[in-house]
Short mmCIF file of C-alpha atoms in Angstrom, two decimals:
data_model
loop_
_atom_site.label_atom_id
_atom_site.label_comp_id
_atom_site.label_asym_id
_atom_site.label_seq_id
_atom_site.Cartn_x
_atom_site.Cartn_y
_atom_site.Cartn_z
CA MET Q 109 5.48 64.29 72.59
CA HIS Q 110 4.80 68.06 72.12
CA GLY Q 111 7.23 68.53 69.34
CA ILE Q 112 5.92 65.57 67.26
CA LEU Q 113 2.26 66.71 67.78
CA ARG Q 114 3.34 70.41 66.73
CA ASP Q 115 5.00 69.20 63.65
CA TYR Q 116 2.36 66.76 62.68
CA ALA Q 117 -0.46 69.43 62.86
CA ALA Q 118 1.61 71.82 60.79
CA ARG Q 119 2.61 69.28 58.17
CA PHE Q 120 -0.87 67.76 57.67
CA ALA Q 121 -3.05 70.80 58.20
CA ARG Q 122 -5.48 70.04 55.46
CA SER Q 123 -5.90 66.36 56.78
CA ARG Q 124 -6.73 67.92 60.06
CA SER Q 125 -9.44 70.08 58.46
CA LEU Q 126 -10.86 67.18 56.75
CA ALA Q 127 -10.83 65.10 59.80
CA GLU Q 128 -12.90 67.67 61.65
CA LYS Q 129 -15.53 67.58 58.87
CA ALA Q 130 -15.47 63.69 58.83
CA ARG Q 131 -16.20 63.56 62.59
CA ALA Q 132 -19.41 65.24 62.02
CA LEU Q 133 -20.40 62.72 59.41
CA GLN Q 134 -18.99 59.33 60.65
CA PRO Q 135 -18.31 57.80 63.99
CA ASP Q 136 -14.79 58.78 64.77
CA GLY Q 137 -14.61 60.18 61.24
CA VAL Q 138 -13.58 56.89 59.83
CA SER Q 139 -15.08 53.79 58.05
CA SER Q 140 -12.80 51.21 59.82
CA ASP Q 141 -11.63 51.21 63.43
CA SER Q 142 -7.98 50.60 62.13
CA ARG Q 143 -7.99 54.06 60.60
CA VAL Q 144 -8.45 55.97 63.85
CA VAL Q 145 -5.34 57.92 64.51
CA GLU Q 146 -4.86 60.64 67.35
CA PRO Q 147 -5.00 63.36 67.04
CA PHE Q 148 -6.35 62.98 63.46
CA PRO Q 149 -5.52 60.66 60.55
CA VAL Q 150 -3.86 61.71 57.35
CA PHE Q 151 -6.19 61.77 54.23
CA VAL Q 152 -4.71 60.19 50.97
CA ASP Q 153 -5.36 61.43 47.60
CA ARG Q 154 -3.52 59.10 45.30
CA ALA Q 155 -1.21 56.13 45.16
CA ASP Q 156 1.24 54.35 42.84
CA GLY Q 157 3.57 51.54 43.32
CA ALA Q 158 4.97 51.59 46.93
CA THR Q 159 3.87 55.19 47.53
CA LYS Q 160 0.82 57.04 48.34
CA TRP Q 161 0.38 60.88 48.58
CA THR Q 162 -1.55 62.64 51.19
CA VAL Q 163 -3.91 65.50 50.27
CA GLU Q 164 -1.06 67.87 51.27
CA GLY Q 165 1.18 66.29 48.60
CA GLN Q 166 3.28 64.43 51.16
CA PRO Q 167 4.66 61.08 49.81
CA LEU Q 168 4.41 58.26 51.98
CA ILE Q 169 5.95 54.69 51.70
CA ASP Q 170 2.81 52.58 52.16
CA LEU Q 171 3.42 49.53 54.43
CA TRP Q 172 -0.30 49.13 55.02
CA ALA Q 173 -0.60 47.70 51.63
CA GLY Q 174 -4.38 47.93 51.58
CA HIS Q 175 -4.55 46.33 54.96
CA GLY Q 176 -2.60 43.33 53.34
CA ALA Q 177 -4.70 43.30 50.20
CA LEU Q 178 -2.11 44.62 47.85
CA LEU Q 179 0.54 41.99 46.98
CA PHE Q 180 1.83 43.92 44.07
CA GLY Q 181 1.49 47.46 45.50
CA HIS Q 182 -0.77 50.24 43.99
CA ARG Q 183 -1.88 50.27 40.46
CA PRO Q 184 0.04 47.28 39.05
CA PRO Q 185 -0.41 47.61 35.22
CA ALA Q 186 -1.96 44.24 34.49
CA VAL Q 187 -4.64 44.63 37.27
CA GLU Q 188 -5.37 48.04 36.18
CA ALA Q 189 -5.87 47.05 32.59
CA ALA Q 190 -8.12 44.28 33.47
CA ILE Q 191 -10.39 46.51 35.47
CA GLY Q 192 -10.40 49.18 32.58
CA ARG Q 193 -11.39 46.39 29.97
CA ARG Q 194 -14.22 45.16 32.35
CA LEU Q 195 -15.48 48.84 33.03
CA GLU Q 196 -16.04 49.09 29.22
CA ARG Q 197 -18.45 46.12 29.29
CA GLY Q 198 -20.40 46.85 32.59
CA THR Q 199 -19.88 46.71 36.25
CA HIS Q 200 -23.00 44.79 37.54
CA PHE Q 201 -25.24 42.27 35.73
CA ALA Q 202 -27.31 40.69 38.49
CA ALA Q 203 -26.33 37.58 36.51
CA CYS Q 204 -23.80 34.81 36.15
CA HIS Q 205 -20.84 35.89 34.09
CA PRO Q 206 -17.73 34.11 32.53
CA LEU Q 207 -15.09 35.75 34.74
CA GLU Q 208 -16.88 34.36 37.75
CA LEU Q 209 -15.88 30.82 36.41
CA GLU Q 210 -12.33 31.88 35.49
CA TRP Q 211 -11.77 33.32 38.92
CA ALA Q 212 -13.16 30.12 40.64
CA GLU Q 213 -11.10 27.85 38.47
CA ARG Q 214 -7.88 29.57 39.51
CA ILE Q 215 -8.77 29.54 43.21
CA ASN Q 216 -9.56 25.83 42.80
CA ARG Q 217 -6.13 24.99 41.11
CA MET Q 218 -4.11 26.86 43.81
CA VAL Q 219 -5.87 26.29 47.11
CA PRO Q 220 -5.64 22.57 48.20
CA SER Q 221 -9.06 22.78 50.17
CA ALA Q 222 -10.94 24.39 47.30
CA GLU Q 223 -13.10 21.91 45.50
CA ARG Q 224 -16.04 24.40 45.60
CA VAL Q 225 -16.02 28.11 45.67
CA ARG Q 226 -18.70 30.52 46.89
CA PHE Q 227 -18.04 34.25 46.59
CA THR Q 228 -18.92 36.77 49.25
CA ASN Q 229 -18.59 40.43 49.75
CA SER Q 230 -15.92 40.28 52.53
CA GLY Q 231 -13.90 38.02 54.74
CA THR Q 232 -16.18 38.45 57.64
CA GLU Q 233 -19.16 37.19 55.48
CA ALA Q 234 -17.18 34.22 54.38
CA VAL Q 235 -16.54 33.29 58.03
CA LEU Q 236 -20.20 33.58 58.98
CA LEU Q 237 -21.11 31.36 56.02
CA ALA Q 238 -18.50 28.74 56.98
CA VAL Q 239 -19.71 28.50 60.49
CA HIS Q 240 -23.31 28.25 59.34
CA ILE Q 241 -22.40 25.41 57.03
CA ALA Q 242 -20.58 23.56 59.59
CA ARG Q 243 -23.47 23.71 62.06
CA LEU Q 244 -25.87 22.36 59.48
CA ALA Q 245 -23.52 19.63 58.20
CA THR Q 246 -22.70 18.28 61.72
CA GLY Q 247 -26.14 18.96 63.34
CA ARG Q 248 -24.06 20.53 66.12
CA ARG Q 249 -24.01 24.06 67.63
CA THR Q 250 -20.68 25.10 69.16
CA LEU Q 251 -17.83 26.78 67.32
CA LEU Q 252 -14.44 26.60 68.96
CA ARG Q 253 -11.99 29.44 68.34
CA PHE Q 254 -8.74 30.38 70.10
CA GLY Q 255 -7.67 33.45 71.95
CA GLY Q 256 -6.22 36.30 69.88
CA HIS Q 257 -7.16 34.79 66.53
CA TYR Q 258 -9.14 37.36 64.56
CA HIS Q 259 -12.08 36.26 62.31
CA GLY Q 260 -13.81 39.52 61.52
CA TRP Q 261 -15.77 42.03 63.52
CA HIS Q 262 -19.08 40.23 63.92
CA ALA Q 263 -20.01 39.72 67.61
CA SER Q 264 -21.28 36.24 67.08
CA ILE Q 265 -17.82 35.20 66.00
CA ASN Q 266 -15.59 37.63 67.85
CA VAL Q 267 -17.08 37.09 71.44
CA GLY Q 268 -14.64 36.49 74.22
CA SER Q 269 -11.41 37.15 72.29
CA GLY Q 270 -10.12 39.78 74.61
CA GLU Q 271 -10.31 37.74 77.82
CA ALA Q 272 -8.89 34.61 76.17
CA ALA Q 273 -6.02 36.67 74.58
CA ARG Q 274 -4.76 37.88 77.97
CA GLY Q 275 -5.29 34.91 80.29
CA GLY Q 276 -6.79 31.95 78.49
CA SER Q 277 -10.19 32.34 80.19
CA THR Q 278 -13.29 30.96 78.32
CA ALA Q 279 -16.21 32.75 77.15
CA VAL Q 280 -19.32 31.18 75.75
CA ASP Q 281 -21.88 33.10 73.83
CA HIS Q 282 -23.79 32.78 70.51
CA GLY Q 283 -22.62 29.12 70.52
CA VAL Q 284 -18.92 30.33 70.39
CA GLU Q 285 -16.39 29.07 72.89
CA VAL Q 286 -12.82 30.49 73.25
CA LEU Q 287 -9.95 28.29 74.19
CA PRO Q 288 -6.50 29.31 75.19
CA LEU Q 289 -3.97 29.93 72.27
CA ALA Q 290 -4.20 26.84 69.98
CA GLU Q 291 -3.09 24.29 72.50
CA PRO Q 292 -3.81 20.80 71.27
CA ASP Q 293 -4.11 19.22 74.67
CA ALA Q 294 -6.78 21.80 75.62
CA LEU Q 295 -8.57 21.25 72.33
CA ARG Q 296 -8.62 17.46 72.94
CA ALA Q 297 -9.98 17.76 76.41
CA ARG Q 298 -12.66 20.10 75.26
CA LEU Q 299 -13.67 17.95 72.30
CA SER Q 300 -13.67 14.70 74.54
CA SER Q 301 -16.19 16.43 76.97
CA GLY Q 302 -19.04 16.21 74.59
CA HIS Q 303 -20.27 15.80 70.94
CA ASP Q 304 -21.61 19.48 70.55
CA VAL Q 305 -18.72 20.96 68.51
CA ALA Q 306 -19.49 21.79 64.89
CA ALA Q 307 -16.22 23.33 63.83
CA VAL Q 308 -12.87 24.67 64.99
CA ILE Q 309 -11.69 27.78 63.43
CA LEU Q 310 -8.11 29.45 63.39
CA GLU Q 311 -5.53 31.38 61.58
CA PRO Q 312 -3.04 28.85 60.20
CA THR Q 313 0.07 30.98 60.86
CA GLY Q 314 -0.96 31.99 64.34
CA PRO Q 315 -3.28 34.94 65.67
CA CYS Q 316 -3.42 38.11 63.57
CA SER Q 317 -1.47 36.37 60.83
CA GLY Q 318 1.44 35.40 63.09
CA VAL Q 319 1.80 37.68 65.79
CA VAL Q 320 2.12 34.63 68.00
CA PRO Q 321 3.63 32.09 65.51
CA LEU Q 322 1.82 28.73 65.23
CA PRO Q 323 4.33 25.85 64.88
CA VAL Q 324 3.45 23.55 62.11
CA ASP Q 325 3.50 20.54 64.24
CA THR Q 326 0.85 22.12 66.41
CA LEU Q 327 -1.35 22.89 63.43
CA VAL Q 328 -1.02 19.28 62.27
CA ARG Q 329 -2.09 18.14 65.66
CA VAL Q 330 -5.12 20.49 65.84
CA GLY Q 331 -6.31 19.23 62.41
CA GLN Q 332 -6.03 15.50 63.50
CA ILE Q 333 -7.85 16.19 66.68
CA THR Q 334 -10.58 18.10 65.05
CA ARG Q 335 -11.18 15.52 62.38
CA GLU Q 336 -11.20 12.68 65.00
CA ALA Q 337 -14.03 14.48 66.70
CA GLY Q 338 -16.10 14.76 63.50
CA ALA Q 339 -15.92 18.57 63.55
CA ALA Q 340 -15.07 20.76 60.55
CA LEU Q 341 -11.69 22.36 60.41
CA ILE Q 342 -11.86 26.04 59.20
CA PHE Q 343 -8.84 27.99 58.17
CA ASP Q 344 -9.07 31.73 58.12
CA GLU Q 345 -6.65 32.76 55.33
CA ILE Q 346 -8.07 36.06 54.72
CA VAL Q 347 -4.69 37.55 55.37
CA THR Q 348 -2.44 34.67 54.45
CA GLY Q 349 -4.28 33.38 51.41
CA PHE Q 350 -2.27 33.95 48.31
CA ARG Q 351 0.29 36.12 50.32
CA VAL Q 352 2.48 33.60 52.02
CA ALA Q 353 2.31 31.22 48.94
CA PRO Q 354 0.20 30.87 45.83
CA GLY Q 355 -1.92 28.33 47.80
CA GLY Q 356 -1.86 30.11 50.99
CA ALA Q 357 -0.47 28.93 54.28
CA GLN Q 358 -2.09 25.48 53.92
CA ALA Q 359 -0.25 24.72 50.83
CA ALA Q 360 3.07 25.98 52.46
CA ARG Q 361 2.47 24.02 55.64
CA GLY Q 362 0.85 20.88 54.24
CA VAL Q 363 -2.19 20.90 56.26
CA THR Q 364 -5.59 20.83 54.27
CA PRO Q 365 -8.85 22.09 56.13
CA ASP Q 366 -12.33 21.24 55.35
CA MET Q 367 -13.09 24.96 54.47
CA THR Q 368 -11.13 28.20 54.03
CA THR Q 369 -12.16 31.75 54.17
CA LEU Q 370 -10.48 34.12 51.57
CA ALA Q 371 -10.42 37.82 50.76
CA LYS Q 372 -7.75 40.63 50.40
CA VAL Q 373 -5.06 39.43 47.89
CA MET Q 374 -7.70 37.25 45.90
CA CYS Q 375 -9.49 40.37 44.85
CA GLY Q 376 -6.50 42.29 43.64
CA GLY Q 377 -7.29 45.53 45.63
CA LEU Q 378 -11.01 45.52 45.10
CA PRO Q 379 -13.84 44.35 47.62
CA GLY Q 380 -14.88 40.76 47.94
CA GLY Q 381 -14.16 37.36 49.54
CA ALA Q 382 -14.87 33.75 49.17
CA LEU Q 383 -15.59 30.56 51.00
CA VAL Q 384 -13.84 27.44 49.61
CA GLY Q 385 -13.97 23.84 50.64
CA GLY Q 386 -15.08 20.39 49.92
CA ALA Q 387 -18.25 19.63 48.01
CA ARG Q 388 -19.59 17.76 51.18
CA TRP Q 389 -19.70 21.13 52.98
CA LEU Q 390 -20.50 23.85 50.32
CA ASP Q 391 -22.95 21.86 48.41
CA LEU Q 392 -25.24 22.54 51.46
CA LEU Q 393 -25.79 26.04 49.66
CA SER Q 394 -27.31 24.06 46.51
CA LYS Q 395 -30.85 24.71 45.74
CA ARG Q 396 -30.82 21.39 43.79
CA ARG Q 397 -30.62 19.34 47.05
CA PRO Q 398 -33.72 16.81 47.29
CA PHE Q 399 -36.80 18.19 48.52
CA GLY Q 400 -37.04 18.22 52.23
CA ASP Q 401 -33.26 18.33 52.90
CA LEU Q 402 -32.07 21.14 54.77
CA ARG Q 403 -30.01 23.84 52.87
CA ILE Q 404 -28.52 27.35 53.63
CA PRO Q 405 -29.91 30.20 51.58
CA HIS Q 406 -27.05 32.65 50.71
CA LEU Q 407 -27.54 35.75 48.70
CA GLY Q 408 -25.43 38.95 48.04
CA THR Q 409 -25.96 41.69 45.67
CA TYR Q 410 -22.09 42.03 44.87
CA ASN Q 411 -21.01 38.44 45.25
CA GLY Q 412 -18.63 37.58 42.35
CA SER Q 413 -18.53 41.11 41.20
CA PRO Q 414 -17.32 41.42 37.67
CA LEU Q 415 -14.88 44.26 38.60
CA SER Q 416 -13.38 42.14 41.57
CA ALA Q 417 -13.27 39.04 39.41
CA ALA Q 418 -11.27 40.91 36.73
CA ALA Q 419 -8.84 42.27 39.29
CA GLY Q 420 -8.56 38.96 41.00
CA ILE Q 421 -7.85 36.92 37.87
CA ALA Q 422 -5.11 39.36 36.82
CA THR Q 423 -3.59 39.03 40.38
CA LEU Q 424 -3.71 35.29 40.66
CA ASP Q 425 -2.31 34.97 37.24
CA ALA Q 426 0.70 37.11 38.20
CA LEU Q 427 1.45 35.27 41.39
CA ALA Q 428 0.64 31.82 40.31
CA ASP Q 429 4.33 30.60 39.83
CA GLY Q 430 5.39 31.80 43.27
CA GLU Q 431 8.39 33.89 41.80
CA VAL Q 432 6.84 37.14 43.31
CA HIS Q 433 6.74 35.60 46.84
CA TRP Q 434 10.41 34.86 46.60
CA ARG Q 435 11.24 38.44 45.65
CA ILE Q 436 8.90 39.99 48.31
CA ASP Q 437 10.13 37.69 50.98
CA ALA Q 438 13.70 38.47 50.25
CA VAL Q 439 12.95 42.29 50.55
CA ALA Q 440 11.14 41.85 53.70
CA GLY Q 441 13.99 39.71 55.23
CA ALA Q 442 16.57 42.45 54.54
CA LEU Q 443 14.14 45.02 56.04
CA LYS Q 444 13.65 42.91 59.17
CA ARG Q 445 17.47 42.43 59.62
CA ARG Q 446 18.33 46.01 59.10
CA LEU Q 447 15.65 47.47 61.37
CA ASN Q 448 16.52 44.98 64.11
CA ARG Q 449 20.15 46.18 64.01
CA LEU Q 450 18.98 49.72 64.14
CA PHE Q 451 16.85 49.11 67.20
CA ALA Q 452 19.90 47.31 68.79
CA GLU Q 453 22.13 50.32 67.84
CA HIS Q 454 19.77 52.54 69.84
CA ASN Q 455 19.65 49.99 72.75
CA LEU Q 456 15.89 49.49 72.09
CA ASP Q 457 14.05 46.37 73.02
CA TRP Q 458 11.99 46.60 69.90
CA ALA Q 459 11.73 44.01 67.22
CA ILE Q 460 10.30 43.34 63.73
CA TYR Q 461 9.54 39.76 62.94
CA GLY Q 462 7.14 37.81 60.91
CA SER Q 463 6.63 35.15 58.26
CA GLY Q 464 7.56 36.21 54.69
CA SER Q 465 6.07 39.51 53.75
CA CYS Q 466 4.05 39.96 56.91
CA LEU Q 467 5.79 42.26 59.33
CA LYS Q 468 5.12 42.32 63.10
CA LEU Q 469 6.40 45.25 65.21
CA LEU Q 470 6.87 44.75 68.97
CA ILE Q 471 7.78 47.75 70.88
CA GLY Q 472 9.16 46.47 74.28
CA HIS Q 473 9.78 42.68 74.39
CA GLY Q 474 11.71 42.67 77.68
CA LEU Q 475 14.60 40.52 76.48
CA PRO Q 476 18.22 41.61 76.34
CA VAL Q 477 18.78 43.83 73.34
CA SER Q 478 20.44 41.96 70.46
CA ALA Q 479 21.02 42.66 66.76
CA GLU Q 480 20.62 38.97 65.99
CA ALA Q 481 17.33 37.57 64.49
CA PHE Q 482 14.47 38.14 66.90
CA ASP Q 483 12.88 34.86 68.19
CA PRO Q 484 9.22 35.59 69.34
CA THR Q 485 8.87 32.15 70.84
CA LEU Q 486 11.06 33.48 73.71
CA VAL Q 487 8.40 36.16 74.54
CA ALA Q 488 5.15 35.28 76.40
CA PRO Q 489 2.09 35.17 73.99
CA ALA Q 490 0.27 37.86 76.00
CA VAL Q 491 3.06 40.31 75.51
CA LEU Q 492 3.30 39.52 71.81
CA LEU Q 493 -0.62 40.17 71.55
CA ALA Q 494 -0.56 43.35 73.68
CA ARG Q 495 2.11 44.48 71.09
CA GLY Q 496 4.28 46.28 73.78
CA ARG Q 497 4.24 49.84 74.76
CA ILE Q 498 1.39 51.08 72.71
CA GLU Q 499 1.65 54.73 73.80
CA THR Q 500 5.30 54.73 72.47
CA TRP Q 501 3.91 53.10 69.17
CA ARG Q 502 1.38 55.95 68.88
CA ALA Q 503 4.13 58.54 69.10
CA LEU Q 504 6.29 56.49 66.68
CA ARG Q 505 3.49 56.27 64.00
CA LEU Q 506 3.13 59.98 63.89
CA ALA Q 507 6.94 60.36 63.66
CA LEU Q 508 7.09 57.97 60.87
CA LEU Q 509 4.42 59.78 58.92
CA LEU Q 510 6.47 62.96 59.26
CA GLU Q 511 9.51 61.02 57.89
CA GLY Q 512 7.51 59.77 54.98
CA VAL Q 513 6.52 56.09 55.99
CA ASP Q 514 2.92 54.89 56.86
CA ALA Q 515 3.43 51.74 58.87
CA SER Q 516 1.38 49.61 61.17
CA LEU Q 517 2.06 47.16 63.90
CA SER Q 518 1.17 44.74 61.32
CA SER Q 519 2.65 45.91 58.10
CA PHE Q 520 3.22 44.30 54.59
CA VAL Q 521 5.83 44.40 51.91
CA THR Q 522 4.67 44.51 48.39
CA ALA Q 523 6.25 43.67 45.06
CA ALA Q 524 6.59 47.29 44.46
CA CYS Q 525 9.30 47.53 47.22
CA ASP Q 526 12.91 47.20 46.38
CA GLU Q 527 16.36 47.94 47.92
CA ALA Q 528 15.96 51.70 47.68
CA THR Q 529 12.54 51.40 49.52
CA VAL Q 530 14.27 49.39 52.38
CA ASP Q 531 17.05 52.08 52.51
CA ALA Q 532 14.28 54.77 52.83
CA ILE Q 533 12.23 52.91 55.52
CA VAL Q 534 15.34 52.38 57.58
CA HIS Q 535 16.35 56.02 57.30
CA ALA Q 536 12.81 56.99 58.27
CA PHE Q 537 12.83 54.86 61.35
CA ALA Q 538 16.19 56.20 62.29
CA SER Q 539 14.83 59.84 62.07
CA ALA Q 540 11.74 58.80 63.84
CA ILE Q 541 13.63 57.42 66.77
CA ARG Q 542 15.55 60.57 67.02
CA ARG Q 543 12.23 62.50 67.16
CA LEU Q 544 10.99 60.27 69.94
CA GLY Q 545 14.17 60.72 71.92
CA ARG Q 546 13.90 64.63 71.69
CA ASP Q 547 10.35 64.37 72.81
CA ASP Q 548 11.24 61.97 75.80
CA CYS Q 549 8.79 59.28 74.37
CA PHE Q 550 10.69 56.11 75.28
CA GLY Q 551 9.39 56.12 78.79
CA MET Q 552 5.65 55.81 77.75
CA PRO Q 553 3.77 53.16 79.71
CA SER Q 554 2.92 49.79 78.46
CA THR Q 555 -0.66 48.53 78.24
CA ILE Q 556 0.39 44.98 79.39
#
């Protein structure tokens, strides 16, 4: 892909210089693995609506959407005004504050499982806290998770996911056991083999927020089996919470877990997270428990941050009636249809799919090329999780940046996107595909 690399280096010369400086200061020059791009990432200076601008002044339609945290796009006026008002009154009190209660009340009203709320600094922290509570409440040790489902970077949770995702093999470490992709029969067999399981955790729409879609009836069965075994059912709704519906995937699918981990959209673009659930579970955090009863200490300097609370309240108020979800899903649906037609016109076995505003790009599904709606259930889960020909994707990502779109294999549509945005994205993909053709990138190998 010599031509793409040449044009990329020329277009984003200042970003290249900053990336070289960053590598001397940070591992790989980034703060998150997801921001590693070869030969170097672009550096962004500002953003507004559906667009962000690089340090070179290059506008990019933003389909990363703050890693899924931005439902309304960049700088929504109501959220920005709420943050501004809070800045005038202080940013950190090391004390309780009224916005904390207002934030929790809104979450409790919207999320079916939210009888109690405990704020955290991130989604990963919320997951760790949920597992800790489940172990204390049940007196058991083992956490069951499923291959491919992502629950944060911490090794004590993420162990074994790679092996299970590719072949259903089981790994046990740190009291975590990995089962094949949410198979109820395998779960029932495992829970019947002993009484050591404290909790079962999963993403309710499927691994990586729906890369392998999880049928509703499977979710219902997993919930029933887990409860029958006396284990806690934990939904990881860090991505899907407030994005797929005002009450998250659990509200949309009618399955209520014991505990739910939240982050991203609930904070309106600022840092934070939360664990929500029934009083039976979260009250194990209470210091008012009777003397001698076990409890879980939980601290965090920025838990319930006033700034995040202000942004979160404004965001939840704006999405509470669900109207924005209808609008975003309609735009996302139009984008998926038009991109799949474009891929078919170029005889590419690529596909865009996903639930609602969550977009999943698969480059190389191996099925006959068709402009009809793509059905991911016809593709082996291992192929979906591997995401197809990754080397081709790496070339496509650079080509898209050259054409003015910053996309991911897991992208998101925001309320700032409209019909004109869809037109621009489709045009950018068409131009990027032509670039890949000129550079003979379509034969790049698969990682499967």
